Coordinates of C-alpha atoms and ligand atoms in Angstrom, one line a residue:
X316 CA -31.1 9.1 -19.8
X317 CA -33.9 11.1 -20.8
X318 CA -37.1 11.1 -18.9
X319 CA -39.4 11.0 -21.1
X320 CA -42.6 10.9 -19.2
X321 CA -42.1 13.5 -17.0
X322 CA -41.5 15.4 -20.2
X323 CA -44.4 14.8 -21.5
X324 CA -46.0 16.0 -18.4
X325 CA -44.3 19.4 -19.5
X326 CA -46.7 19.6 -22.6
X327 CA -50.1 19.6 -21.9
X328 CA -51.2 19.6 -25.4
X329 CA -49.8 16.2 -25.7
X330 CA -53.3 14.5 -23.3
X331 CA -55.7 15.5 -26.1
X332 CA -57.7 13.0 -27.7
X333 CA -58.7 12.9 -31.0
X334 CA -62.2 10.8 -32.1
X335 CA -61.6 8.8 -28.5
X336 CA -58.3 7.6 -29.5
X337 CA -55.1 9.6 -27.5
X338 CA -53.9 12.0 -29.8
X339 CA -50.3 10.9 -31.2
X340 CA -48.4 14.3 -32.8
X341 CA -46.2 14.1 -35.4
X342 CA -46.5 16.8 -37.3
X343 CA -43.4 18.5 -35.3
X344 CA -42.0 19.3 -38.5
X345 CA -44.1 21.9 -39.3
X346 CA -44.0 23.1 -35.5
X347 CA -43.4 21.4 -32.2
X348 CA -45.8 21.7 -29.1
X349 CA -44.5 23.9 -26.2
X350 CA -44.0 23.4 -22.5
X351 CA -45.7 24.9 -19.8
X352 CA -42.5 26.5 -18.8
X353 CA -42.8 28.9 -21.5
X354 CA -46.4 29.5 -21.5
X355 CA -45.5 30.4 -18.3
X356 CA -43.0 32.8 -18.8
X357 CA -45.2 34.6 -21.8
X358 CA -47.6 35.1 -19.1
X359 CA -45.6 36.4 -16.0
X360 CA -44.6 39.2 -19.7
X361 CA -48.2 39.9 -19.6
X362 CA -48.9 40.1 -16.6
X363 CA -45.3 41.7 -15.0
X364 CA -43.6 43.4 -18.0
X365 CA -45.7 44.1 -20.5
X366 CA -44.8 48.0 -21.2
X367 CA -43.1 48.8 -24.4
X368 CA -39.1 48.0 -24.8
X369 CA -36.6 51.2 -25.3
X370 CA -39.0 53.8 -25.3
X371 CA -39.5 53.9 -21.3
X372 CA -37.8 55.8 -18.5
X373 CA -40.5 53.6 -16.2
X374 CA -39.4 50.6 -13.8
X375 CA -41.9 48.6 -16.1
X376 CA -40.1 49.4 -19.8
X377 CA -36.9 49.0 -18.3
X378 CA -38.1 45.4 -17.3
X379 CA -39.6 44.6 -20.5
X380 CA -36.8 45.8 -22.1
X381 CA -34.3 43.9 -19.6
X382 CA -36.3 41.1 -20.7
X383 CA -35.7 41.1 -24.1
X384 CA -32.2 42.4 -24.5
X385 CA -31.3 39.3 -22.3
X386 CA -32.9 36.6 -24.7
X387 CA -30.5 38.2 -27.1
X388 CA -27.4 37.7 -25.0
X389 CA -28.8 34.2 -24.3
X390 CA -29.2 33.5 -28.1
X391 CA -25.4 34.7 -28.6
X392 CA -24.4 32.3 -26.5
X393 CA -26.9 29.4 -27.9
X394 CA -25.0 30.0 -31.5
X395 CA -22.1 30.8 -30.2
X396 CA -22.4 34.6 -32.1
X397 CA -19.7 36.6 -31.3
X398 CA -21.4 39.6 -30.5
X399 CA -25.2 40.7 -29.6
X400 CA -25.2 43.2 -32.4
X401 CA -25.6 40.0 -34.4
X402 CA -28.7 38.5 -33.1
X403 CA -31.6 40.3 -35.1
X404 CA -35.1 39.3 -33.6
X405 CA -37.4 38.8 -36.8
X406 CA -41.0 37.1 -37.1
X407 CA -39.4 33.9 -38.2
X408 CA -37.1 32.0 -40.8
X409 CA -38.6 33.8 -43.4
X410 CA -39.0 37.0 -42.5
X411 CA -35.4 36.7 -41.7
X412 CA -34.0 35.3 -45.2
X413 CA -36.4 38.2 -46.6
X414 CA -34.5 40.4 -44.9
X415 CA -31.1 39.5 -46.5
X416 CA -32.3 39.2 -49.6
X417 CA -34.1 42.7 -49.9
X418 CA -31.3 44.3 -48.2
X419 CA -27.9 42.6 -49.1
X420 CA -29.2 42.4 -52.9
X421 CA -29.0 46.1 -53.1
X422 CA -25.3 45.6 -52.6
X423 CA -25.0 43.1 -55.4
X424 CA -24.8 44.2 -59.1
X425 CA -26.5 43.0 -61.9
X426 CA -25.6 39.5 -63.6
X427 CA -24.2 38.8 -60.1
X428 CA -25.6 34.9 -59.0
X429 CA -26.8 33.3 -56.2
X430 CA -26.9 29.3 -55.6
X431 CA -29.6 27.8 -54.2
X432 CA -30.1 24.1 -53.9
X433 CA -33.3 22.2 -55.4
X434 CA -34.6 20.9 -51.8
X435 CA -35.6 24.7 -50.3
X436 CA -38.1 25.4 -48.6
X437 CA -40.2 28.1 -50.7
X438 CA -38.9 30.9 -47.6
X439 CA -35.0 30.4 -49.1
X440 CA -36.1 30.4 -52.7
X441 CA -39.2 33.0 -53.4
X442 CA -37.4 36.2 -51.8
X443 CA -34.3 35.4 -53.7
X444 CA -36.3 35.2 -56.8
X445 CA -38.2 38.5 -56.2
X446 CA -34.7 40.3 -55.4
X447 CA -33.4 38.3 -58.8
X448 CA -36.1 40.2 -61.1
X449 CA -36.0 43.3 -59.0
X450 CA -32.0 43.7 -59.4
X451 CA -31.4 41.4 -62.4
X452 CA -29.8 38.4 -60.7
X453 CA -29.3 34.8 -61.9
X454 CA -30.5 32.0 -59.8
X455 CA -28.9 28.6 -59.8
X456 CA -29.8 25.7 -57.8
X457 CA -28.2 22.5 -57.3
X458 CA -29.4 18.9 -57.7
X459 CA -29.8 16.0 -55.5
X460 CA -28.2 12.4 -55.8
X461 CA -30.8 9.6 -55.4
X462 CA -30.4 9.8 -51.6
X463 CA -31.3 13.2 -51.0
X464 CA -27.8 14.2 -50.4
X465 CA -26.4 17.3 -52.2
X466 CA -24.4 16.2 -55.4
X467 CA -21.3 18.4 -53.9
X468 CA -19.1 17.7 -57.0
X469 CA -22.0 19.9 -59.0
X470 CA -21.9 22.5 -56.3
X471 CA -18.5 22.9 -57.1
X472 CA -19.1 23.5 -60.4
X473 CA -22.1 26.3 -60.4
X474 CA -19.6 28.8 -59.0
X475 CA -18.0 31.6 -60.8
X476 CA -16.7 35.1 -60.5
X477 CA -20.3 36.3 -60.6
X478 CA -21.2 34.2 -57.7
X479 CA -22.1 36.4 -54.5
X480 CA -24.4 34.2 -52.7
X481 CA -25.2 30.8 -51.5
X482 CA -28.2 30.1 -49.6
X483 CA -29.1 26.4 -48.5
X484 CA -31.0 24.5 -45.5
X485 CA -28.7 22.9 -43.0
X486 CA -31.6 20.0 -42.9
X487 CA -34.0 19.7 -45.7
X488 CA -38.1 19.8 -44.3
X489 CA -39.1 17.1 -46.5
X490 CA -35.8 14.3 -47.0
X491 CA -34.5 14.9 -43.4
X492 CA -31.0 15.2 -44.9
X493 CA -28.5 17.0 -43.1
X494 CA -26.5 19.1 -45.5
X495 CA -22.5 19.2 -45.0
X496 CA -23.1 22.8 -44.4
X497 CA -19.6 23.3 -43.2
X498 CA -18.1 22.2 -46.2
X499 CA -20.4 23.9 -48.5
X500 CA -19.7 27.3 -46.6
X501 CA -16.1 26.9 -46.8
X502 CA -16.1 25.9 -50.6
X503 CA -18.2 29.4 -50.9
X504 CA -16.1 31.1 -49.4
X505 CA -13.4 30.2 -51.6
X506 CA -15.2 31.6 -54.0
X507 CA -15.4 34.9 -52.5
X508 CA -19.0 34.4 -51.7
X509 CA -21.4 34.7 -48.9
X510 CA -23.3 32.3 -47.4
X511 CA -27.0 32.4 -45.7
X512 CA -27.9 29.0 -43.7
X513 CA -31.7 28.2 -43.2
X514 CA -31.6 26.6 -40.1
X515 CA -35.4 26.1 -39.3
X516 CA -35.3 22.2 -39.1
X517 CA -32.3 22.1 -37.4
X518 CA -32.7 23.7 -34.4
X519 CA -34.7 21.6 -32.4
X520 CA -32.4 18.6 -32.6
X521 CA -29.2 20.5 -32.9
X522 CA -27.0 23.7 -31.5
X523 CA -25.7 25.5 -34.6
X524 CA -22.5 27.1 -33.8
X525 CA -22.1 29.8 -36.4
X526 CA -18.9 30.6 -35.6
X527 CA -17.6 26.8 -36.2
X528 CA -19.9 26.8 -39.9
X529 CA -18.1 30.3 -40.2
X530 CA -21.8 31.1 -41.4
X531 CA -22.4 35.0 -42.8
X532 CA -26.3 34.4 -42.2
X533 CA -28.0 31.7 -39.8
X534 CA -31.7 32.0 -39.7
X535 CA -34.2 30.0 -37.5
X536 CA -37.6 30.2 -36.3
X537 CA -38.6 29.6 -32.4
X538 CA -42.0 28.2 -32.9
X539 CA -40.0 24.8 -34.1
X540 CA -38.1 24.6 -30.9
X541 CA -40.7 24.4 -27.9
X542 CA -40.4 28.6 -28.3
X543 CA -43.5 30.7 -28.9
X544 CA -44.5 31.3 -32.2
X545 CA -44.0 34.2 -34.2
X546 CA -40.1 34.7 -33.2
X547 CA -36.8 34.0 -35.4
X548 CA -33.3 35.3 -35.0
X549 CA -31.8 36.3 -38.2
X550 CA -27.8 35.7 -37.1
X551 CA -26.0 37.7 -39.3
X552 CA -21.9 38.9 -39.1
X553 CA -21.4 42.4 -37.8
X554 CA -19.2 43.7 -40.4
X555 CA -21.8 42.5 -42.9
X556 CA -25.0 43.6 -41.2
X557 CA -23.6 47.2 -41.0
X558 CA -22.5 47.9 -44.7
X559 CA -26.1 46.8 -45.2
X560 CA -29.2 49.4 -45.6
X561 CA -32.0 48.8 -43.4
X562 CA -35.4 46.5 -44.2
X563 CA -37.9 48.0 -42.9
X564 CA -38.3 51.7 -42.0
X565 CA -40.1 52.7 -38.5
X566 CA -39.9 53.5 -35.3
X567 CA -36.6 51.8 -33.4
X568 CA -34.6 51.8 -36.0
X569 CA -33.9 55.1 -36.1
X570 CA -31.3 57.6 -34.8
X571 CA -32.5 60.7 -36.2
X572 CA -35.5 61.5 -38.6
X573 CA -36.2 65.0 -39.9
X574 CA -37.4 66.0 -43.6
X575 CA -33.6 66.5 -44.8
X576 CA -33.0 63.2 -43.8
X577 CA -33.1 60.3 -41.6
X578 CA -30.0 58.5 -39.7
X579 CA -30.4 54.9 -38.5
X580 CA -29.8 53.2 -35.1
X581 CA -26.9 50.8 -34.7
X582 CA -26.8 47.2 -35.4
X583 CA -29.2 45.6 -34.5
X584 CA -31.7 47.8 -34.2
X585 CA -31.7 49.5 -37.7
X586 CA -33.0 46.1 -38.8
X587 CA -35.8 45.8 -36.0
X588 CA -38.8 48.7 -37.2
X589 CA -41.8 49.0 -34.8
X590 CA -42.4 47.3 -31.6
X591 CA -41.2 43.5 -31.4
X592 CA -43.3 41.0 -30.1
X593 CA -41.4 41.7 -26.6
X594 CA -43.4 39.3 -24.6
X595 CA -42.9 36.4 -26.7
X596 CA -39.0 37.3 -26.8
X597 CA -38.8 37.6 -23.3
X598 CA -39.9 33.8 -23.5
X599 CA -36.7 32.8 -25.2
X600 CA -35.0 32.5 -22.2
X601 CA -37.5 29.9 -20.9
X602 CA -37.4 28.3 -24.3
X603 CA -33.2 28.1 -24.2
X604 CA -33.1 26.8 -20.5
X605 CA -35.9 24.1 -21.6
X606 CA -33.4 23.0 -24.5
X607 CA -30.5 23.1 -21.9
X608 CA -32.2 21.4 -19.5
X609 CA -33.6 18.1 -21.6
X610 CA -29.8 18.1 -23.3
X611 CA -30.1 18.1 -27.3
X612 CA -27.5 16.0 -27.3
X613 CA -29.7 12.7 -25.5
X614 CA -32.8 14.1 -27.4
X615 CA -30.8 14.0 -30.6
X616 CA -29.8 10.3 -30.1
X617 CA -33.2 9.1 -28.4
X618 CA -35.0 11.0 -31.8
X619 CA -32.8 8.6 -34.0
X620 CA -33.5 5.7 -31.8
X621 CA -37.5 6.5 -32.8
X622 CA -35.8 7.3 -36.6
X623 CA -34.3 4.1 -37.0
X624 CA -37.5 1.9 -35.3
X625 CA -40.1 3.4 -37.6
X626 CA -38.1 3.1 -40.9
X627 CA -37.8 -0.1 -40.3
X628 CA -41.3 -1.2 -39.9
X629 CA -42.0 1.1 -42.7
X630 CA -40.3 -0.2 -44.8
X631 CA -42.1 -4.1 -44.3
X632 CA -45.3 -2.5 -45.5
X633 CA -46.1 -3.3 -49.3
X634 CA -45.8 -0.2 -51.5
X635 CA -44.2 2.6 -49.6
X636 CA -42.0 4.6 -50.5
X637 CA -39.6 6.8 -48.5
X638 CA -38.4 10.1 -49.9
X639 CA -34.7 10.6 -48.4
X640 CA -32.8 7.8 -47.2
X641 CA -28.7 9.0 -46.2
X642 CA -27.2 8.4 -43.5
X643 CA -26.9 11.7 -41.8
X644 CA -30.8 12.5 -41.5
X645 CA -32.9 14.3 -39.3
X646 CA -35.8 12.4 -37.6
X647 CA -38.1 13.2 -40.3
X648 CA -40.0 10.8 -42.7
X649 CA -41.7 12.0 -45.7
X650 CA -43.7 8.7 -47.7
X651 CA -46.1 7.7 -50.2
X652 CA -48.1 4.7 -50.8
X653 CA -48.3 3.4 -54.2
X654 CA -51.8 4.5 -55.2
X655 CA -53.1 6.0 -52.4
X656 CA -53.3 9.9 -52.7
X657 CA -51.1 11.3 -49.7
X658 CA -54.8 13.9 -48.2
X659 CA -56.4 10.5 -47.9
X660 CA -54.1 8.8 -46.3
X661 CA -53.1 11.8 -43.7
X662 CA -57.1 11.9 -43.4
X663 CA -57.2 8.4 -42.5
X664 CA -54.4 8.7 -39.9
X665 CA -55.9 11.7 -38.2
X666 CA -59.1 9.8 -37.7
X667 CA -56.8 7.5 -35.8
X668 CA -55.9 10.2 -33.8
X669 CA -52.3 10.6 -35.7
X670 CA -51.3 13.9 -36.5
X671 CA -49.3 13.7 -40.1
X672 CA -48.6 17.0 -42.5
X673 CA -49.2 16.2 -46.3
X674 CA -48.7 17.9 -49.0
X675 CA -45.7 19.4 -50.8
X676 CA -44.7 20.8 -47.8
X677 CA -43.3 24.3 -49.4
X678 CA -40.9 22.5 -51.3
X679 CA -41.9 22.4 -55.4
X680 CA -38.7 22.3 -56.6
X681 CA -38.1 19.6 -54.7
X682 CA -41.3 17.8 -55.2
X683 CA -41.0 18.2 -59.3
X684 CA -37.4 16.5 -59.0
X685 CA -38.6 13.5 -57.6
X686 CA -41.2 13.7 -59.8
X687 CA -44.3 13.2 -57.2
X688 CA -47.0 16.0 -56.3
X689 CA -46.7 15.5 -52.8
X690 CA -46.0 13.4 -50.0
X691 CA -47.1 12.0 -45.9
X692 CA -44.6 13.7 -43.5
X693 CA -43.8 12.6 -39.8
X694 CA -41.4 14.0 -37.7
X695 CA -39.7 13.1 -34.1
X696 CA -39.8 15.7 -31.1
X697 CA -38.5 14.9 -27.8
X698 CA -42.1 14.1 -26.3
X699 CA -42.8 11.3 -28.8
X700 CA -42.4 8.1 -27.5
X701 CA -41.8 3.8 -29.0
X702 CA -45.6 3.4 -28.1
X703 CA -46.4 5.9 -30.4
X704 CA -44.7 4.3 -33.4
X705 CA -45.6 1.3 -33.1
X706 CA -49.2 2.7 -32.8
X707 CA -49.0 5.0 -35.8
X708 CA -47.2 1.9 -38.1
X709 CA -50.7 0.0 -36.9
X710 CA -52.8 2.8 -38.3
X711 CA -50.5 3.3 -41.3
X712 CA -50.9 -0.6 -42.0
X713 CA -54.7 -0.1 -41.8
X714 CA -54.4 2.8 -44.2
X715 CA -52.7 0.6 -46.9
X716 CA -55.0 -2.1 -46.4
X717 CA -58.1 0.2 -47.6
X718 CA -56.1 2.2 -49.9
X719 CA -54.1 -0.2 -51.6
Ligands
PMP1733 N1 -37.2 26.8 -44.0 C1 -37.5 25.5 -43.7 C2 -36.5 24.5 -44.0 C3 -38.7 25.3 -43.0 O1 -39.0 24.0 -42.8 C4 -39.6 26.3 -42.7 C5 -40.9 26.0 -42.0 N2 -41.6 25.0 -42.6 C6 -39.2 27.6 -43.1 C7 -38.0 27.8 -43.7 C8 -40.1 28.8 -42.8 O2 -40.2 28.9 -41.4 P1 -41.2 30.0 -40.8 O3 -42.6 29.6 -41.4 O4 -41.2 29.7 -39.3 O5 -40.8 31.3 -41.1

């Protein structure tokens, strides 16, 4: 059983009030609040450790790089990576997807094709796109059913011999669907394809094990997961990483540099240039014993419990719409109400004190399929609570009254 109050106690961020009402956060979608157990650790980097990593012969860049090169044996064994040459710290989802696709695009030839599916976020469709016209790749993308499911029979079908690629979201930011991303990479690989897995919105509710998805690339950001902001791993196989040329040039990544030529550091540093945001890195092991300590597995069920109570009293109110509806969905709900513009009524709902995203929440693909400009998100962390939903269906119900 999850104790949800003294969790809350963990996030101080969560007593604010907004316009005298107590703030109600939702927009963890977008990016979750953080404990005080990893504020605390980015400040005993500050203040303890805060020298620069693998450059130091000194006690305190030995510590700060002790620090960080143990967050990446503790993300190994969050994945389930097989080895730490794998974990690549980046500055988040998309740096890490531009990483693959400026680097492992110079491998690819041209009229080679990658597949994309229609709900990505703009991070696992834009760097694709500006490796397509740079290299002369074709881009396809596959459609949903009405569900927000993947229509996998058309999947199957956009493959050829040309196909060298296939980058999708294991949970889609705006339908909450969880894509069968097992399936989907083994059907690649068939294919003799590669696969890249934008993990961002599944992270906080679930522990990808890349080995199990047989995943080539796995990318997430921390700032989703209670972590610090500005960190992402970019999980990529070893004996994929290393036939690929480096992303950015710099110090670190280097083995030798002269003016006949420059060498490159092993994996993974030839893909980390310049000095890492070390402190917030050192964090991720706070972050990672947080998740272990609140067990994803309870969160995961009590976030569907809050899922399943706020669909159902939005769905009694006149005129809304929900955007993704199958049964293997994240606790996210993105809506509209007939009429009502979705600025006014996220406006409205912050004056309540209810924190929504709106918008077409870096999905216009997506958003031109289902043939709507934008939508009202909400999403479920660990911290939100019953109370909060049935406060936050209250204020939507006011909304609707002064919209509709
Ligand atoms: N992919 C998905 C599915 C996302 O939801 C997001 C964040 N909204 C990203 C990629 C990009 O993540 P970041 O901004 O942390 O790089």
């Amino acid at each position: 059983m999850l104790d949800i109050a003294k969790i809350r106690r963990d996030f101080p961020a969560l007593n604010r009030e907004l316009y005298g009402k107590p703030m109600v956060y939702f927009d963890n979608v977008a990016t979750s609040q953080t404990p005080r157990q990893v504020v605390s650790a980015i400040e005993y980097g500050y203040y303890n450790a805060k020298a620069n990593v693998h450059r130091g012969v000194h006690t305190l860049s030995q510590e700060a790089t002790n620090l960080q090169e143990s967050a990446r044996e503790r993300v190994r064994e969050w994945i389930n990576a097989a080895f730490n040459e794998e974990i690549i710290f980046t500055r988040g989802t998309t740096e890490a997807i531009n990483l693959v696709a400026s680097s492992y695009c110079q491998l690819l030839t041209e009229g080679d094709e990658i597949i994309l599916t229609v709900m990505e976020h703009h991070a696992n469709i834009v760097p694709w796109q500006i490796q397509a016209n740079r290299c002369g790749l074709k881009i396809k993308a596959v459609d949903i059913n009405e569900d927000g499911s993947i229509d996998i029979n058309k999947y199957q079908t956009l493959f050829s011999s040309k196909t060298k690629l296939v980058a999708l979201c294991h949970v889609s930011n705006v339908l909450g669907t969880v894509n069968p991303i097992k399936e989907m990479t083994a059907i690649a690989h068939k294919y003799g394809a590669k696969v890249l897995i934008d993990g961002a919105q599944a992270v906080a509710h679930v522990r990808p094990d890349v080995r199990d998805i047989d995943a080539d690339f796995y990318a997430f950001s921390f700032h989703k997961m209670y972590g610090p902001t500005g960190i992402g791993v970019l999980y990529g196989k070893r004996d994929i990483l290393s036939l690929m040329p480096p992303y950015q040039g710099g110090g670190e990544m280097i083995s030798h540099v002269s003016f006949d030529g420059t060498s490159f550091a092993d994996l993974p540093y030839k893909f980390e240039a310049g000095t890492p945001d070390f402190v917030g890195i050192g964090a991720i092991t706070a972050t990672l014993d947080y998740l272990k300590e609140i067990d994803l597995e309870s969160v995961s069920h009590y976030e569907h419990g809050l899922l399943a109570m706020a669909t159902e009293e939005m769905m009694k109110i006149d005129g809304l719409t929900i955007y993704g509806t199958t049964e293997n969905k994240s606790p996210v709900i993105s809506f509209n109400l007939a009429g009502a513009h979705h600025y006014d009524v996220g406006m409205l709902l912050d004056k309540q004190g209810v924190e929504v995203r709106t918008g077409h929440h870096c999905a216009q693909p997506l958003m031109h399929a289902l043939g709507i400009e934008g939508t009202v998100r909400i999403g479920f962390a660990t911290y939100n609570t019953a109370e909060e939903v049935k406060y936050f269906i209250s204020a939507l119900t006011r909304c609707a009254a002064l919209l509709i």
